PDB file of C-alpha atoms in Angstrom:
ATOM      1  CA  UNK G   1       0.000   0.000   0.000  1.00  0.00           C
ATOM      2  CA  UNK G   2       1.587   3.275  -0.938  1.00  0.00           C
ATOM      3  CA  UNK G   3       2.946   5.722   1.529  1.00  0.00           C
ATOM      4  CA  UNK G   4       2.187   8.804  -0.048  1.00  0.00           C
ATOM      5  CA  UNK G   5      -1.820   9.128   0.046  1.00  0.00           C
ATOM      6  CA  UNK G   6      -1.941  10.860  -3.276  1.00  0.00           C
ATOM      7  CA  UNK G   7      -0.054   9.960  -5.862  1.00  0.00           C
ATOM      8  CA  UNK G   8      -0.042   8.960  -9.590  1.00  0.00           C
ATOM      9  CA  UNK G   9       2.244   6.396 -11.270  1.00  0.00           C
ATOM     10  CA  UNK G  10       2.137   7.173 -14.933  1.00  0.00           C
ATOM     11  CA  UNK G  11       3.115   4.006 -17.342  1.00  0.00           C
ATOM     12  CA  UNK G  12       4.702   4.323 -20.691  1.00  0.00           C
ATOM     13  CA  UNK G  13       4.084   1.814 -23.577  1.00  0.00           C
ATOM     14  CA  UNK G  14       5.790   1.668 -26.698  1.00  0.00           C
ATOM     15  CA  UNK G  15       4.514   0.163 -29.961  1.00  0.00           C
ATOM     16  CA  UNK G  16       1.529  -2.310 -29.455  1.00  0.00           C
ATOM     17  CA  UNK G  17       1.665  -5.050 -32.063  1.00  0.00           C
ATOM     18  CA  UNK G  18       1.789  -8.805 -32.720  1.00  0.00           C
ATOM     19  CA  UNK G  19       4.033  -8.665 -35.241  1.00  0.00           C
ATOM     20  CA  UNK G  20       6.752  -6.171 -35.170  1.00  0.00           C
ATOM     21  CA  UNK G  21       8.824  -4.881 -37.877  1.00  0.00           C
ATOM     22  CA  UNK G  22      13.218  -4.062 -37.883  1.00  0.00           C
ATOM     23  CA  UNK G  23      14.436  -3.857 -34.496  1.00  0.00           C
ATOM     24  CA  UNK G  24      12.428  -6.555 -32.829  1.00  0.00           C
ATOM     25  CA  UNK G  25      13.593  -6.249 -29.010  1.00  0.00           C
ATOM     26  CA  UNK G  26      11.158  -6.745 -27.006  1.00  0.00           C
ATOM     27  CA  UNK G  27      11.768  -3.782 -24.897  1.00  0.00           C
ATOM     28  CA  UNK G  28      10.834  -2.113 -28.085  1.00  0.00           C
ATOM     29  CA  UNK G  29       7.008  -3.068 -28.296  1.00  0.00           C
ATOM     30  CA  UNK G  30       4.221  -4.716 -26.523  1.00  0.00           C
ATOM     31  CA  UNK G  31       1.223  -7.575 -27.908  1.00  0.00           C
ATOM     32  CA  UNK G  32      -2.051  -6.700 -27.480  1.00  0.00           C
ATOM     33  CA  UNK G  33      -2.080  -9.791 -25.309  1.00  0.00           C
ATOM     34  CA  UNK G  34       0.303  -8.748 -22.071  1.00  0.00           C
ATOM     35  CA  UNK G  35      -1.019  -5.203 -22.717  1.00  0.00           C
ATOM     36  CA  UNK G  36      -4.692  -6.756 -21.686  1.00  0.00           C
ATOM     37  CA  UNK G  37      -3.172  -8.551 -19.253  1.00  0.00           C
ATOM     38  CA  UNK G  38      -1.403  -5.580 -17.647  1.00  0.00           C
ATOM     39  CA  UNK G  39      -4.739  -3.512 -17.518  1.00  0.00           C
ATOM     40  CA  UNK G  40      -6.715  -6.601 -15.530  1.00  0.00           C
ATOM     41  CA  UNK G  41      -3.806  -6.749 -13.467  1.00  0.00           C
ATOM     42  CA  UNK G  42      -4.070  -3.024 -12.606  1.00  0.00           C
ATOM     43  CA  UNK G  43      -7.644  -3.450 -12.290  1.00  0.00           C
ATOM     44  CA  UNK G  44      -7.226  -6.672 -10.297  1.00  0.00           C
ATOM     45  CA  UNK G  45      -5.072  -4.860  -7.690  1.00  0.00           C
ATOM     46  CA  UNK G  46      -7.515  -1.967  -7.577  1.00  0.00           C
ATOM     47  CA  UNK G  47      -5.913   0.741  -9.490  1.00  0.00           C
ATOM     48  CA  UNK G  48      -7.835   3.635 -10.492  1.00  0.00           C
ATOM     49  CA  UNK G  49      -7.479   4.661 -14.450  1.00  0.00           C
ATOM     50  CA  UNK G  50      -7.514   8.600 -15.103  1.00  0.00           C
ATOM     51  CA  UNK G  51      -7.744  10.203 -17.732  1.00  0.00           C
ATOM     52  CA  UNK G  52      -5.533  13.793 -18.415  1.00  0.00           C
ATOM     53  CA  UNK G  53      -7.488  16.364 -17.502  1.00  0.00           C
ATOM     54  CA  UNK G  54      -7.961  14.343 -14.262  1.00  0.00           C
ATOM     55  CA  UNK G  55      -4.132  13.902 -14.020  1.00  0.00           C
ATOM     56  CA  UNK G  56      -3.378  17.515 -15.166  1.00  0.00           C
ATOM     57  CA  UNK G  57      -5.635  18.826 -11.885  1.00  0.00           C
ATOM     58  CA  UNK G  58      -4.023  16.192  -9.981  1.00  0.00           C
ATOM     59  CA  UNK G  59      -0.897  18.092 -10.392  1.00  0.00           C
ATOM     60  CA  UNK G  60      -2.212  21.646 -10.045  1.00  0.00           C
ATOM     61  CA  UNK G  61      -3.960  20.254  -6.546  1.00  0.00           C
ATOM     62  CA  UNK G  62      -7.116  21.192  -8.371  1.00  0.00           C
ATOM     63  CA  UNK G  63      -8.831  17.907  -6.960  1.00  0.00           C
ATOM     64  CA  UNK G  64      -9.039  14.877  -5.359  1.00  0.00           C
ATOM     65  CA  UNK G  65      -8.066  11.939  -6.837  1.00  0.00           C
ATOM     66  CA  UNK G  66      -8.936   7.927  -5.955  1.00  0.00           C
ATOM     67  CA  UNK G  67      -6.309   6.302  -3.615  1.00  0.00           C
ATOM     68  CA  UNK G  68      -4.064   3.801  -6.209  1.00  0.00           C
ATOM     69  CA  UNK G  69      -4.210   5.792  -9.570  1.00  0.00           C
ATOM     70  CA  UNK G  70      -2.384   5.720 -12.543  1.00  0.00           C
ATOM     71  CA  UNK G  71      -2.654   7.509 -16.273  1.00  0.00           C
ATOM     72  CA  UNK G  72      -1.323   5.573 -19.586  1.00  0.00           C
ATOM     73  CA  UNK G  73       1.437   6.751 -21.977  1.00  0.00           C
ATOM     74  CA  UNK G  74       1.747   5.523 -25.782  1.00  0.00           C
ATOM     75  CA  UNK G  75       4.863   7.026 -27.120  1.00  0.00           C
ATOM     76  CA  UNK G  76       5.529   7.496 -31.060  1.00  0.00           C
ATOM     77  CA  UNK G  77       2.003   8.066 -32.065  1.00  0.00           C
ATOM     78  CA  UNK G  78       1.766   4.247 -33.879  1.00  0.00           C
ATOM     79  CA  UNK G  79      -0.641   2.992 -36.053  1.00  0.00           C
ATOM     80  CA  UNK G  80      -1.206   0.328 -34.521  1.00  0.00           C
ATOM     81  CA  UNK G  81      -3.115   1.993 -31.115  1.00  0.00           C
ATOM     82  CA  UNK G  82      -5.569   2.750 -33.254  1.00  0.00           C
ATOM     83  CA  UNK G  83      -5.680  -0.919 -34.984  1.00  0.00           C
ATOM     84  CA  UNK G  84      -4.888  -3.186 -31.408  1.00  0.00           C
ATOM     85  CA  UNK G  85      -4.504  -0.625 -28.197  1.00  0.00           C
ATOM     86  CA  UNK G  86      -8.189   1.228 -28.951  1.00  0.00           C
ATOM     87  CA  UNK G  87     -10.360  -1.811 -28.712  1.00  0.00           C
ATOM     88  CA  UNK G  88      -8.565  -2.747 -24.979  1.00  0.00           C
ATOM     89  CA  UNK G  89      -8.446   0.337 -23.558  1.00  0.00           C
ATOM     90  CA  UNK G  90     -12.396   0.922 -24.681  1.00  0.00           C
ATOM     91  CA  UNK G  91     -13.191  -2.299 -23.393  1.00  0.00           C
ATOM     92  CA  UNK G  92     -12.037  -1.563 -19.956  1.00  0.00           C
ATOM     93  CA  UNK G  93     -12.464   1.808 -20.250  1.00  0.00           C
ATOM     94  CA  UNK G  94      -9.131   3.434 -19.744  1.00  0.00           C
ATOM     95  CA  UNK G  95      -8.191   6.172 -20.473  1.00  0.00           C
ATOM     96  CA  UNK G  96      -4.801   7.265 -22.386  1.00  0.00           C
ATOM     97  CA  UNK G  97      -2.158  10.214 -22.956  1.00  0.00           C
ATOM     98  CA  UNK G  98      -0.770   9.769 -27.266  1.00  0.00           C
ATOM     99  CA  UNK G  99       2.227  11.192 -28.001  1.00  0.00           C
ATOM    100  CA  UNK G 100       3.254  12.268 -31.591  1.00  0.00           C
ATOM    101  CA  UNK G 101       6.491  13.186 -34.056  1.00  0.00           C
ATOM    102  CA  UNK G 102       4.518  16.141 -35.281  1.00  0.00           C
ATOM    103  CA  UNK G 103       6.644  15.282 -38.479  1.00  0.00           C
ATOM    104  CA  UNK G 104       5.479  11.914 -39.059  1.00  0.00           C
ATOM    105  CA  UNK G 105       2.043  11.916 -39.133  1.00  0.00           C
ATOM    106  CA  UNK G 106       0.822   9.561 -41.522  1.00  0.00           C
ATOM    107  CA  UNK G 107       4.362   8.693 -42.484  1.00  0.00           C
ATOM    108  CA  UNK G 108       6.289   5.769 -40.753  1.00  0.00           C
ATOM    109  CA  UNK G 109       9.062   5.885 -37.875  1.00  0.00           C
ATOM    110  CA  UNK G 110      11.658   7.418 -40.001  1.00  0.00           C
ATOM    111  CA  UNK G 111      13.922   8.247 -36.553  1.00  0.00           C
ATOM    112  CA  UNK G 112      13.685   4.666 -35.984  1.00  0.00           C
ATOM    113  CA  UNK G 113      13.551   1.635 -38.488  1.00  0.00           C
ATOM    114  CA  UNK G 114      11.315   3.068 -40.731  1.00  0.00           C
ATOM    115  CA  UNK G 115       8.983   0.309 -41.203  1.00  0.00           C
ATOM    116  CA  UNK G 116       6.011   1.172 -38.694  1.00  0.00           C
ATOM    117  CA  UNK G 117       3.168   3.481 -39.374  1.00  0.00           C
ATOM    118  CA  UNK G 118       2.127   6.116 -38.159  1.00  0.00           C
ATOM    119  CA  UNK G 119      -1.149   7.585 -36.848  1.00  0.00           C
ATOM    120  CA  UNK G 120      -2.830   9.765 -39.592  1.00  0.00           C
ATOM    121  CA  UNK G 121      -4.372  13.152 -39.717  1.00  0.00           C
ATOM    122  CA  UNK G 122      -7.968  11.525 -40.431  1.00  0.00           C
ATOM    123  CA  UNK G 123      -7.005   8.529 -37.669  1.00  0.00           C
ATOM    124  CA  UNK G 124      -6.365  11.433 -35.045  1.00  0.00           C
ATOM    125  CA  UNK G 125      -9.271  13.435 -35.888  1.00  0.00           C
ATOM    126  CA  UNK G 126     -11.299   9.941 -35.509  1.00  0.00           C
ATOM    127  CA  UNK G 127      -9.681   9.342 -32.545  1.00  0.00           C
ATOM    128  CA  UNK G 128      -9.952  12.736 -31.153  1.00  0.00           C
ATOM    129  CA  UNK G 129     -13.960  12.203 -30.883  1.00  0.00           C
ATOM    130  CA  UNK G 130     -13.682   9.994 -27.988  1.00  0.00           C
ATOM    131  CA  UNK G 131     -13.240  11.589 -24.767  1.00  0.00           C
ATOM    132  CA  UNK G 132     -10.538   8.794 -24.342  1.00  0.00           C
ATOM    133  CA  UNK G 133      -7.447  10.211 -25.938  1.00  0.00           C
ATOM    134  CA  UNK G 134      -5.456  13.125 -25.719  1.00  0.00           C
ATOM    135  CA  UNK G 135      -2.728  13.808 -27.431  1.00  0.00           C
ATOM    136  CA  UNK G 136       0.391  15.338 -26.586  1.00  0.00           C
ATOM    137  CA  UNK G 137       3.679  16.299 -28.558  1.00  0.00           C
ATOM    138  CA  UNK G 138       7.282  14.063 -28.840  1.00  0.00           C
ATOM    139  CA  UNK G 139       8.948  17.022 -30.915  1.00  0.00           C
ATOM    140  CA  UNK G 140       8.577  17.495 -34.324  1.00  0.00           C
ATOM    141  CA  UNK G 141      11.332  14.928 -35.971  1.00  0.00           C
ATOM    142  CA  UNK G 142      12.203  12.734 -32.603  1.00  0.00           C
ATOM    143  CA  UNK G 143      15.789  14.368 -32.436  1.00  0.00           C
ATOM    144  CA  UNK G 144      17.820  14.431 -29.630  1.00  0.00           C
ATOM    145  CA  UNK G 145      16.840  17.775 -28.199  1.00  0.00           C
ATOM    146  CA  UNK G 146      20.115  18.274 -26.310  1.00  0.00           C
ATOM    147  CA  UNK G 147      21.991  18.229 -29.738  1.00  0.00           C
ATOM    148  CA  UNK G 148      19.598  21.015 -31.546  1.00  0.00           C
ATOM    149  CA  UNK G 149      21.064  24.015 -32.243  1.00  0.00           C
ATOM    150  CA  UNK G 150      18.389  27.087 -31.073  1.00  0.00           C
ATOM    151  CA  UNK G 151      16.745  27.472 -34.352  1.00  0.00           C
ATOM    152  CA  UNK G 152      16.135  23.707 -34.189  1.00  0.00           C
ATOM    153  CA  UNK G 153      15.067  23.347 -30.704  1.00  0.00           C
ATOM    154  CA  UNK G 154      12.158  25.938 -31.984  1.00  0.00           C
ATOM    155  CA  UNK G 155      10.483  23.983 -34.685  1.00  0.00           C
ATOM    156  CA  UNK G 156      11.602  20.817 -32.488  1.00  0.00           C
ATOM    157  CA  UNK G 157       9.220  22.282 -29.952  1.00  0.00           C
ATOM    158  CA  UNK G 158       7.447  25.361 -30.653  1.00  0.00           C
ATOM    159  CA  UNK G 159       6.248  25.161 -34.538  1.00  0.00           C
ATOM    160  CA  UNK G 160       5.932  21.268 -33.723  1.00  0.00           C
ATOM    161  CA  UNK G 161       3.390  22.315 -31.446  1.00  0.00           C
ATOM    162  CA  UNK G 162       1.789  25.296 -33.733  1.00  0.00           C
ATOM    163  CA  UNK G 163       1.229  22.367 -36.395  1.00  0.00           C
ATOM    164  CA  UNK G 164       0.000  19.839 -34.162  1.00  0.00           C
ATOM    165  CA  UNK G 165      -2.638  22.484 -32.820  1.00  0.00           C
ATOM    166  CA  UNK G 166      -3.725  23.040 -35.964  1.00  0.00           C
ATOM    167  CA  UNK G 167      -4.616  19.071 -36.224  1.00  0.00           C
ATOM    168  CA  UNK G 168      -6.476  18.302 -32.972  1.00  0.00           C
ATOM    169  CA  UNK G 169      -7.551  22.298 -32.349  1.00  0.00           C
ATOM    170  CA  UNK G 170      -6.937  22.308 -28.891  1.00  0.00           C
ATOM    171  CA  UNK G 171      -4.127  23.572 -26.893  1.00  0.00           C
ATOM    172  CA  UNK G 172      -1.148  21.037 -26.387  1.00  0.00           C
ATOM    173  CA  UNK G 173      -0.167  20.885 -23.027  1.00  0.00           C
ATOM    174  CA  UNK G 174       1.598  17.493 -22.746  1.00  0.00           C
ATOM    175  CA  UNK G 175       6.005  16.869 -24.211  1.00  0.00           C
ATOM    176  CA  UNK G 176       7.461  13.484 -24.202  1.00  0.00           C
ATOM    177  CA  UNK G 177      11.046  13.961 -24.380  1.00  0.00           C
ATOM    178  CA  UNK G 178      12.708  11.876 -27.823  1.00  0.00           C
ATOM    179  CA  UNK G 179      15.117   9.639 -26.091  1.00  0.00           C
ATOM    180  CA  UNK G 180      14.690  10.794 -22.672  1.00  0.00           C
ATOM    181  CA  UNK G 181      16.927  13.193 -23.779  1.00  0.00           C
ATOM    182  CA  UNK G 182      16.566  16.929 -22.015  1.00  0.00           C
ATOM    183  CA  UNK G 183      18.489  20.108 -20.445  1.00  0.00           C
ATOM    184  CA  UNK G 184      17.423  23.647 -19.081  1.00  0.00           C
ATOM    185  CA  UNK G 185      17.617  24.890 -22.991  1.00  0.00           C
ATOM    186  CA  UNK G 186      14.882  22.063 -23.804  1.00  0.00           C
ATOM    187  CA  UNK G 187      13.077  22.813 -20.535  1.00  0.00           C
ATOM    188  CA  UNK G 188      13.459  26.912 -21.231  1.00  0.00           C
ATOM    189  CA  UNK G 189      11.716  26.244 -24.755  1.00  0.00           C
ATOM    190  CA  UNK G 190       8.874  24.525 -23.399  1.00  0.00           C
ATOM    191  CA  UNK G 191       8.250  26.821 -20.726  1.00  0.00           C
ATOM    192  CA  UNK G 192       8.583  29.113 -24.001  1.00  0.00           C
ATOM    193  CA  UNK G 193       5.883  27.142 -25.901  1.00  0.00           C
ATOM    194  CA  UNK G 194       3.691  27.499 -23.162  1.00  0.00           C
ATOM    195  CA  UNK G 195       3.263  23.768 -22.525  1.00  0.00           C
ATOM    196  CA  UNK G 196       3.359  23.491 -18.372  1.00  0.00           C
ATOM    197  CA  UNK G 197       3.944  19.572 -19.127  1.00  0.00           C
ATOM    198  CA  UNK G 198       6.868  17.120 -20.102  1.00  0.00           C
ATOM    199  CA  UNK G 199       7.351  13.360 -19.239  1.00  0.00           C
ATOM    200  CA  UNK G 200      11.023  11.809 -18.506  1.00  0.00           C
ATOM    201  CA  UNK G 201      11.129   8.126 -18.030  1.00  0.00           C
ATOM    202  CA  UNK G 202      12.143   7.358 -14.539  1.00  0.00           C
ATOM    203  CA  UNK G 203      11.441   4.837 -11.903  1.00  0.00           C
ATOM    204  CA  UNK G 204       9.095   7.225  -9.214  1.00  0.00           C
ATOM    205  CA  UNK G 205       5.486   7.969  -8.194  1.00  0.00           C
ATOM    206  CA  UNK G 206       4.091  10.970  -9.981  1.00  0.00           C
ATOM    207  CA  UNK G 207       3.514  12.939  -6.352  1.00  0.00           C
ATOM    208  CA  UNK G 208       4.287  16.370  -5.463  1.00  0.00           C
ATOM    209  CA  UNK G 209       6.778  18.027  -7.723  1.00  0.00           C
ATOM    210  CA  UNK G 210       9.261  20.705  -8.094  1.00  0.00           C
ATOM    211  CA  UNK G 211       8.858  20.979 -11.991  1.00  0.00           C
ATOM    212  CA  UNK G 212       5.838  19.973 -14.246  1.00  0.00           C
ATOM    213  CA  UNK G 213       8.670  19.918 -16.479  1.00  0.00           C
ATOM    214  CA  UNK G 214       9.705  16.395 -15.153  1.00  0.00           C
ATOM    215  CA  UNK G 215       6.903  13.914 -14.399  1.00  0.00           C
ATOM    216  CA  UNK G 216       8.395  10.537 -13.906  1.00  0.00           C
ATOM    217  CA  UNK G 217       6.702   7.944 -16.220  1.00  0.00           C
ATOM    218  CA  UNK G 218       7.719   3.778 -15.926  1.00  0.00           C
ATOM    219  CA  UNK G 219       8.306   2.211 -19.400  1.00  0.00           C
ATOM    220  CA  UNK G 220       6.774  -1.103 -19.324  1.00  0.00           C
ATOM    221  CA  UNK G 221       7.285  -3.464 -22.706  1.00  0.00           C
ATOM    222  CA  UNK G 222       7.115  -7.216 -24.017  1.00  0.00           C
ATOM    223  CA  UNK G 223       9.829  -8.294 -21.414  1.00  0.00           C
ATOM    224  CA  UNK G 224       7.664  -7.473 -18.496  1.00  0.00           C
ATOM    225  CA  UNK G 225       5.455 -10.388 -17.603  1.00  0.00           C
ATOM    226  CA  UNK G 226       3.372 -11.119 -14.529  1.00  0.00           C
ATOM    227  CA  UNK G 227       6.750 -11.335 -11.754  1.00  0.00           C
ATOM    228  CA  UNK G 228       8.503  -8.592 -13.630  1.00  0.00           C
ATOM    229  CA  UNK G 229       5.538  -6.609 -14.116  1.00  0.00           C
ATOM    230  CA  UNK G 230       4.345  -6.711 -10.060  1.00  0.00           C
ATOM    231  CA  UNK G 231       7.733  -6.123  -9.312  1.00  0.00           C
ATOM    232  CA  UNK G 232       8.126  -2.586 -10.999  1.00  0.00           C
ATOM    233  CA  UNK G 233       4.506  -1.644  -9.678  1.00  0.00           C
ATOM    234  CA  UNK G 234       4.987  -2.214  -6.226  1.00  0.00           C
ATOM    235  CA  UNK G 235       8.739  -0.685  -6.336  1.00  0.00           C
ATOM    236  CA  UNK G 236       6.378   2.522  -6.840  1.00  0.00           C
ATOM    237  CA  UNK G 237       4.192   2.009  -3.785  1.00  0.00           C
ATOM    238  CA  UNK G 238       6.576   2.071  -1.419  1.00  0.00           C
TER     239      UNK G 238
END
């Protein structure tokens, strides 16, 4: 049982497929199947799904949230959440935070492999109906932010987000950073772009922070079954 009355853990998945293409290490995607089976586990051990406004007024102290919650993180916007994710998380209900290369919309993981799709403009705006999803920014090209030279940390960040605004029309307010890569020049621009939150991967609840600029998230993948999977969750409650 956790020590900290309220807090979040937020959980980061990457691709979500049963067949996956180039680099096929498992800490590189997740099946459908252990995805499922993470969610009943949550569910199982009581955890509370929420979805981001919920999270967002977690943070601000804007409201009460249920003892045991937790928010879910897709990172590189990929096809196939729409195709395999979207029918799970509707069945159970849960809720989920989508994070795009602004640049790759509709194209495939060109900072990768290259062989994985990419969520379209007309599967967002589907997508974007549901109160289900929201969807945040990963830069505009998935470069390492800490290399970019100033006029590339803009349209990394800034006209990344001006174009993606222009796709969902609503204000992005969520930054996965590419590679878990970040500094105070990547944290100045965002504060720039007017987006009050980023996610870096780390091992920690989600509880009262000194930056919104650094909310811990917990990757979880195809090499975490059941013992593996418990283990990381309950390394968080304590």
């Amino acid at each position: 049982m956790s020590k900290i009355k309220e807090s979040v853990i937020a959980i980061k998945y990457p691709n979500v497929t049963f067949n996956p293409k180039g680099n096929k290490s498992k800490n590189r995607y997740i099946t459908p199947k252990l995805l499922e089976e993470h969610i009943l586990w949550l569910l199982d051990w009581r955890y509370n799904p929420l979805t981001s406004d919920e999270f967002k007024q977690f943070l601000f102290q804007e409201v009460d949230i249920p003892f045991k919650s937790f928010i879910m993180i897709f990172e590189g916007g990929y096809k196939n959440i729409k195709q395999y994710a979207h029918p799970i998380l509707k069945r159970y209900k849960i809720p989920a935070l989508i994070f795009l290369v602004v640049n790759h919309i509709g194209d495939y993981n060109r900072w990768d492999n290259g062989e994985e799709q990419i969520l379209s403009v007309e599967d967002i705006s589907e997508m974007n109906k549901s109160t289900m999803f929201t969807f945040g920014s990963q830069s505009k090209s998935h470069k390492n932010l800490i290399k970019c030279s100033p006029e590339e940390l803009n349209d990394e960040i800034i006209r990344a987000n001006a174009l993606l605004e222009e796709v969902l029309r609503y204000k992005v307010e969520y930054f996965l950073y590419p590679y878990n890569k970040y500094n105070s020049r990547v944290v100045d621009k965002l504060y720039e772009a007017q987006v009050p939150m980023a996610f870096v991967e780390r091992t920690a609840q989600v509880t009262n922070l000194r930056s919104f600029q650094e909310i811990p998230c917990i990757r979880m993948s195809e090499k975490d079954k059941y013992l593996k999977f418990l283990s990381k969750i309950r390394k968080l409650e304590y």
